[in-house]
Amino acid sequence: MLTAKLDRPKEAVEQQAQLQTGSILGLPSELLLRTISFLSPGSIRNLMVNRSLRSVCEQGLYHTISLPHHPCRSIHLVETFILRPDLASLVRHLAIDFSWIYEGVFPEAQLPSIIQPDALAALSLAKNVQSLILGGLESWIWEPELAKFREAVLEMKLARLEVPKLKDPHVEYGFECGIYINSDGEAAIWNREPETWGGDLGNEIRKLLQAQPLLEELTFPDSGISDTTEESLKANLLASDVPNLKSLQAGPGLAMAFLRVAPRLESLNVMLRLWDSNLLSEMETSSAAIKLSIRRFSIRVWDCDDWFWDNIAAVLSLFPNTEDLSVTIDSRATQNPANYFFRKISDSVHVLPSLRNLDVEFETFYSETPKIYEVDIQSITNSKTACPLLETVVEPERRLWTFRTDRQELAGFEARLVGPLMEKPTRRLRDLPNPKESKNEGD
């Protein structure tokens, strides 16, 4: 018995030594997948030469696919879905560009035969998608010809849906045209008449939402939604249509339809629109039941919106429990420096006593103007004085500030620069040549 007891520690040591010197193949698949998630797609493909790693590499490679502005790459992705439905089922986060389905954008002869004629229906093969961004299709929510595509989306169980662009049939559009490269390699023009449709886009949006009871995050474009659609949703949208919605991005008019009925909403991103007293009054009425629930409030405004800048405190007070405030200034019409607007914001945040994080971004055509982004430290300090719980400030130069106790200062604290934020790379992935060109190159 004594010998057996002494052998057990020895066995444990030997097992530990094997683990220390063992292959990566001995790791649990969950840990392998987590490790692979940090690698670039190219590195993952290199690992796939190992048969033992192929399965987990495929999971890592197809888990998140982002091609929202790449029609040619999206064509090849759809082709992969059709040929390998097992890979399509691995996708959890999908951003894809379907602009190539429109007549004339890519002539039929240039498309792989395997994705014709039911290319859109192939989306149904990605049956486990939880996050979806649909690029290129501006009328998929309502257009009769896109019924199969719509059905594929309705069958998904989405937690996040982003609609980058939406063509509202209640808005009168002019004659549409564009340029593409034909099979002879020459520039050609495509055109189509504007669609005529007698339905209600608001009802179609409701059908989409009713099919997605797990939806938590919803993003609409900042423009293009008609008053007709907004009024339809205001009149008909129900709490049961959005039972789990927590985050919404939309213009003020569309947002009001959701504010009335989304009890779990905690993050609101209001897009560009000129403000006035009527809009403020409507927002106050619409948000009355939910105003205390919003914790993250983002707003995008024009520099020339004088009414907003004169009444910014009233707008911010719509959601008095805001903890994270983000203001993006679209500076296109004036040459006022960022400091002019930052002061107005810092002078108004006193209406947000729970504010912890403030982020002010400044977009301008005059980025080369000296000190255009610069703000004075006193304005940052004033924000902290107005909001004692404030922890961080990101100012237009994209620098992070925090605060520390300073007993020598009357206010008891001082602003401290942590450093510049690390911006995400802006270099966009290049698209592939169109299918015809790619085929010729292969020859």
XYZ file of C-alpha atoms in Angstrom:
443
model
C 0.000 0.000 0.000
C 2.810 2.354 0.881
C 4.485 1.684 -2.467
C 1.293 2.461 -4.373
C 0.925 5.789 -2.555
C 4.461 6.729 -3.443
C 3.929 5.833 -7.133
C 0.984 8.193 -7.604
C 3.032 11.425 -7.311
C 5.537 9.920 -9.739
C 2.750 9.206 -12.254
C 1.446 12.761 -11.862
C 4.901 14.190 -12.532
C 5.274 12.054 -15.648
C 1.841 13.172 -16.947
C 2.727 16.806 -16.315
C 6.012 16.381 -18.205
C 4.128 14.876 -21.146
C 1.776 17.839 -21.217
C 4.686 20.283 -21.125
C 6.446 18.604 -24.035
C 3.328 17.440 -25.901
C 2.002 18.603 -29.233
C -0.496 21.382 -29.721
C -2.755 18.647 -31.057
C -3.275 17.514 -27.484
C -5.114 20.718 -26.561
C -8.904 20.691 -26.241
C -10.667 21.793 -29.430
C -12.196 24.801 -27.642
C -8.748 26.071 -26.672
C -7.406 25.402 -30.168
C -10.287 27.361 -31.681
C -9.658 30.238 -29.302
C -5.974 30.264 -30.248
C -6.726 30.169 -33.965
C -9.115 33.118 -33.625
C -6.082 35.377 -33.106
C -4.467 34.335 -36.395
C -4.864 35.950 -39.795
C -6.798 34.023 -42.495
C -3.525 33.381 -44.321
C -1.936 31.829 -41.240
C -5.004 29.670 -40.654
C -4.852 28.371 -44.224
C -1.208 27.413 -43.698
C -2.184 25.289 -40.697
C -4.810 23.432 -42.723
C -2.117 21.308 -44.391
C -2.189 19.329 -41.141
C -5.139 16.938 -41.359
C -5.561 16.881 -37.600
C -5.964 20.640 -37.525
C -8.102 21.017 -40.650
C -11.469 20.741 -38.923
C -10.760 23.288 -36.203
C -9.058 25.582 -38.739
C -12.159 25.528 -40.910
C -14.231 26.511 -37.892
C -11.896 29.431 -37.230
C -11.726 30.468 -40.884
C -15.477 30.455 -41.491
C -16.696 31.629 -38.092
C -16.589 35.312 -39.116
C -16.689 36.457 -42.755
C -16.651 40.158 -43.584
C -17.158 41.064 -47.260
C -19.726 43.906 -47.151
C -18.153 45.797 -50.083
C -16.693 42.943 -52.110
C -19.126 41.595 -54.722
C -16.587 39.352 -56.481
C -15.364 37.738 -53.278
C -19.002 37.335 -52.257
C -19.687 35.451 -55.515
C -16.933 32.982 -54.673
C -18.261 32.673 -51.118
C -21.746 31.760 -52.385
C -20.131 29.221 -54.707
C -18.343 27.720 -51.690
C -21.615 27.550 -49.756
C -23.231 25.564 -52.588
C -20.300 23.185 -53.022
C -19.617 22.804 -49.281
C -22.798 23.244 -47.216
C -20.854 21.968 -44.217
C -18.654 25.083 -44.377
C -21.690 27.338 -44.760
C -23.064 25.919 -41.514
C -19.895 27.037 -39.659
C -20.534 30.737 -40.300
C -21.731 32.702 -37.272
C -21.028 36.302 -38.331
C -21.603 37.165 -41.981
C -21.207 40.436 -43.900
C -21.784 39.888 -47.613
C -22.294 41.961 -50.783
C -25.105 40.860 -53.096
C -24.947 43.806 -55.501
C -23.875 41.432 -58.275
C -27.346 39.903 -58.555
C -28.745 42.997 -60.274
C -29.007 42.711 -64.026
C -26.094 44.382 -65.764
C -23.789 44.710 -62.760
C -22.265 41.334 -63.710
C -23.560 39.846 -66.973
C -24.907 36.329 -66.541
C -22.137 34.884 -68.728
C -19.545 36.090 -66.219
C -21.101 34.297 -63.236
C -20.181 30.707 -62.323
C -22.928 28.420 -63.614
C -23.264 26.684 -60.257
C -24.709 29.773 -58.566
C -27.372 30.281 -61.221
C -30.299 30.664 -60.943
C -30.781 30.282 -57.157
C -27.785 32.214 -55.878
C -29.840 34.067 -53.284
C -31.373 30.872 -51.942
C -27.823 29.682 -51.146
C -27.901 32.027 -48.166
C -30.201 29.509 -46.467
C -27.230 27.126 -46.278
C -25.643 29.454 -43.721
C -28.288 28.327 -41.257
C -26.329 29.074 -38.089
C -25.612 32.751 -38.748
C -26.230 34.901 -35.670
C -24.980 38.264 -36.982
C -25.847 39.423 -40.493
C -24.846 42.482 -42.553
C -26.392 42.576 -46.021
C -24.661 44.852 -48.511
C -25.655 45.625 -52.080
C -29.322 44.631 -51.768
C -31.257 47.775 -50.949
C -34.765 46.397 -51.442
C -34.567 42.839 -50.111
C -37.023 43.493 -47.276
C -39.920 44.107 -49.636
C -39.120 43.409 -53.309
C -41.333 40.515 -54.614
C -38.528 39.069 -56.769
C -36.382 38.591 -53.676
C -38.913 36.445 -51.790
C -36.604 33.396 -51.585
C -33.794 35.514 -50.234
C -36.135 37.058 -47.683
C -37.300 33.622 -46.588
C -33.687 32.580 -45.993
C -33.186 35.542 -43.651
C -36.495 34.953 -41.870
C -35.447 31.381 -41.063
C -32.244 32.501 -39.348
C -31.987 32.995 -35.601
C -30.267 36.353 -35.499
C -28.979 38.279 -32.506
C -27.688 41.121 -34.699
C -28.906 42.534 -38.014
C -27.464 45.472 -39.922
C -29.140 46.989 -42.973
C -26.447 49.300 -44.456
C -28.765 50.698 -47.133
C -32.508 50.524 -47.562
C -34.443 51.626 -50.618
C -37.836 52.780 -49.412
C -40.471 52.182 -52.106
C -42.458 55.113 -50.717
C -39.673 57.479 -51.807
C -39.729 58.542 -55.451
C -36.431 57.624 -57.096
C -35.351 58.731 -60.525
C -34.095 56.597 -63.395
C -31.230 54.356 -62.194
C -28.108 53.567 -64.141
C -24.503 52.526 -63.694
C -21.373 51.299 -65.470
C -19.990 47.771 -65.676
C -17.332 45.937 -67.715
C -18.910 43.670 -70.315
C -17.634 40.306 -71.596
C -15.497 42.105 -74.206
C -13.708 44.055 -71.505
C -15.416 47.298 -72.477
C -17.317 49.746 -70.288
C -21.079 49.451 -70.700
C -24.084 51.080 -69.073
C -26.864 49.272 -67.206
C -30.164 50.865 -66.322
C -33.505 50.015 -64.816
C -36.765 51.732 -64.151
C -37.603 52.545 -60.515
C -39.676 49.845 -58.840
C -43.394 50.326 -58.297
C -44.896 48.523 -55.337
C -48.198 48.946 -53.573
C -47.317 47.460 -50.184
C -46.321 48.878 -46.794
C -42.602 48.760 -45.930
C -43.441 49.238 -42.266
C -45.412 45.975 -42.274
C -42.577 44.164 -44.057
C -40.105 45.352 -41.415
C -42.494 44.078 -38.741
C -42.629 40.646 -40.407
C -38.837 40.553 -40.379
C -38.691 41.478 -36.695
C -41.427 39.004 -35.726
C -39.341 36.205 -37.258
C -36.341 37.200 -35.100
C -37.427 37.039 -31.437
C -33.783 36.692 -30.304
C -32.701 39.918 -32.016
C -30.716 42.144 -29.637
C -28.992 44.605 -31.980
C -30.591 46.345 -34.975
C -28.934 48.871 -37.285
C -30.693 50.926 -39.953
C -29.110 53.378 -42.419
C -28.965 57.054 -41.483
C -31.155 58.151 -44.396
C -33.607 56.961 -47.020
C -36.512 56.054 -44.714
C -39.731 57.807 -45.691
C -42.210 59.477 -43.369
C -44.773 56.920 -44.565
C -42.668 54.028 -43.272
C -41.885 55.795 -40.005
C -45.567 56.547 -39.359
C -46.537 52.956 -40.189
C -44.117 51.615 -37.602
C -45.137 54.175 -35.006
C -48.752 53.098 -35.415
C -48.268 49.320 -35.584
C -44.986 48.207 -33.981
C -45.606 46.189 -30.805
C -43.446 45.193 -27.850
C -43.888 41.552 -28.912
C -42.148 42.401 -32.202
C -38.903 43.319 -30.407
C -38.957 41.464 -27.062
C -35.172 41.296 -26.659
C -33.959 44.405 -28.501
C -31.149 46.053 -26.526
C -29.327 48.192 -29.098
C -30.719 50.340 -31.910
C -29.177 52.598 -34.544
C -31.583 54.673 -36.626
C -32.617 58.182 -37.538
C -34.691 60.021 -34.906
C -38.015 59.463 -36.703
C -37.543 55.702 -36.995
C -36.042 55.450 -33.511
C -39.206 56.915 -31.997
C -41.231 53.943 -33.223
C -38.966 51.599 -31.235
C -38.593 53.778 -28.146
C -42.301 53.356 -27.452
C -42.250 49.550 -27.397
C -38.723 48.246 -26.617
C -38.606 47.821 -22.821
C -35.130 46.253 -22.798
C -33.452 48.902 -24.956
C -30.303 50.196 -23.286
C -28.185 51.504 -26.186
C -29.390 54.102 -28.692
C -27.478 55.566 -31.628
C -29.362 58.457 -33.269
C -28.218 59.304 -36.769
C -28.057 62.587 -38.709
C -31.035 64.892 -38.849
C -31.602 68.596 -38.304
C -33.138 69.109 -34.882
C -35.884 71.549 -33.897
C -38.350 72.033 -31.047
C -40.969 69.775 -32.679
C -38.541 66.875 -33.028
C -37.398 67.298 -29.435
C -41.007 67.306 -28.223
C -41.799 64.132 -30.201
C -38.697 62.426 -28.831
C -39.676 63.363 -25.278
C -43.126 61.838 -25.761
C -41.847 58.693 -27.451
C -39.088 58.008 -24.919
C -41.108 58.750 -21.763
C -41.471 55.091 -20.783
C -37.896 54.094 -21.554
C -35.816 57.224 -20.938
C -34.406 55.909 -17.657
C -33.299 52.620 -19.242
C -30.870 54.040 -21.800
C -27.284 53.698 -20.585
C -25.383 54.248 -23.859
C -26.428 57.216 -25.967
C -24.716 58.063 -29.249
C -25.688 60.884 -31.553
C -24.381 62.120 -34.886
C -24.975 65.797 -35.665
C -24.083 68.429 -38.242
C -21.865 71.332 -37.320
C -24.365 73.725 -38.942
C -27.328 72.565 -36.831
C -27.564 75.793 -34.827
C -30.751 74.770 -33.025
C -29.102 71.616 -31.705
C -26.000 73.422 -30.454
C -28.137 76.046 -28.730
C -30.268 73.360 -27.065
C -27.846 70.468 -26.633
C -28.551 70.146 -22.898
C -32.255 69.603 -23.624
C -31.425 66.850 -26.129
C -29.014 65.091 -23.760
C -31.552 65.246 -20.926
C -33.851 62.973 -22.934
C -31.881 60.083 -21.404
C -30.701 61.287 -17.962
C -29.240 57.942 -16.852
C -26.720 57.834 -19.695
C -23.362 56.432 -18.583
C -21.612 56.359 -21.969
C -22.078 59.349 -24.258
C -20.692 59.509 -27.798
C -21.087 62.596 -29.988
C -19.900 62.551 -33.608
C -19.735 65.948 -35.296
C -20.098 65.939 -39.072
C -18.262 69.143 -39.932
C -18.938 69.808 -43.597
C -20.501 73.273 -43.720
C -18.304 75.342 -41.407
C -14.654 75.661 -40.488
C -15.218 75.955 -36.751
C -12.544 74.030 -34.841
C -13.407 71.035 -32.713
C -12.858 73.030 -29.537
C -15.863 75.235 -30.366
C -18.175 72.224 -30.244
C -16.379 70.407 -27.421
C -16.944 73.404 -25.131
C -20.664 73.340 -25.865
C -20.772 69.647 -24.988
C -18.749 70.038 -21.777
C -21.003 72.923 -20.730
C -24.079 70.730 -21.175
C -23.192 67.330 -19.709
C -24.285 68.451 -16.250
C -27.714 67.032 -17.152
C -26.139 63.534 -17.102
C -25.149 62.965 -13.449
C -24.372 59.262 -14.062
C -21.989 59.912 -16.961
C -18.811 57.812 -16.784
C -17.387 57.914 -20.315
C -17.456 60.736 -22.860
C -16.312 60.332 -26.480
C -16.362 63.242 -28.932
C -15.364 62.593 -32.539
C -14.856 65.318 -35.139
C -15.092 64.650 -38.894
C -14.062 67.503 -41.159
C -12.968 68.289 -44.705
C -10.346 70.634 -43.246
C -8.203 68.096 -41.429
C -4.996 69.831 -42.534
C -5.952 73.069 -40.763
C -3.575 73.626 -37.808
C -5.115 72.818 -34.417
C -8.485 71.962 -35.996
C -8.879 68.971 -33.634
C -7.287 70.520 -30.554
C -9.336 71.125 -27.400
C -8.308 72.930 -24.224
C -7.730 70.979 -21.026
C -10.066 73.269 -19.096
C -13.026 71.999 -21.122
C -12.062 68.424 -20.222
C -11.791 69.417 -16.564
C -15.168 71.167 -16.736
C -16.739 67.910 -17.873
C -15.441 66.180 -14.753
C -16.617 69.029 -12.533
C -20.114 68.751 -14.021
C -20.161 64.936 -13.784
C -18.298 63.707 -10.669
C -18.578 60.057 -11.773
C -16.818 60.748 -15.082
C -13.885 58.364 -15.562
C -12.654 58.835 -19.133
C -12.795 61.369 -21.953
C -11.829 60.743 -25.568
C -11.476 64.085 -27.339
C -11.402 64.855 -31.098
C -7.657 64.235 -31.375
C -8.563 60.649 -30.371
C -6.608 60.822 -27.154
C -7.747 59.214 -23.936
C -7.907 61.281 -20.754
C -8.610 60.167 -17.227
C -8.575 61.930 -13.853
C -6.571 61.618 -10.683
C -6.823 63.179 -7.267
C -4.888 66.404 -6.769
C -5.251 67.839 -3.292
C -3.466 71.024 -4.340
C -6.214 71.814 -6.831
C -9.444 73.342 -5.603
C -11.498 70.861 -7.586
C -9.575 67.953 -6.006
C -8.594 66.344 -9.309
C -6.670 66.964 -12.499
C -6.981 65.664 -16.055
C -4.282 63.184 -16.991
C -3.425 62.203 -20.558
C -3.196 58.433 -20.945
C -2.267 58.558 -24.648
C -3.636 58.271 -28.189
C -6.094 55.549 -29.042
C -4.908 52.809 -31.352
C -7.024 53.261 -34.450
C -8.094 50.248 -36.481
C -6.314 49.862 -39.833
C -8.196 51.699 -42.561
C -6.742 49.703 -45.461
C -9.618 47.845 -47.064
C -9.255 44.357 -48.462
C -9.118 44.550 -52.265
C -11.837 42.766 -54.163
C -11.092 40.051 -56.707
C -11.321 40.627 -60.469
C -14.780 39.960 -61.868
C -15.469 36.247 -62.558
C -14.756 36.511 -66.308
C -11.370 38.153 -65.729
C -10.482 35.633 -63.030
C -11.293 32.739 -65.366
C -9.163 34.184 -68.161
C -6.234 34.666 -65.803
C -6.543 31.033 -64.781
C -6.274 29.966 -68.400
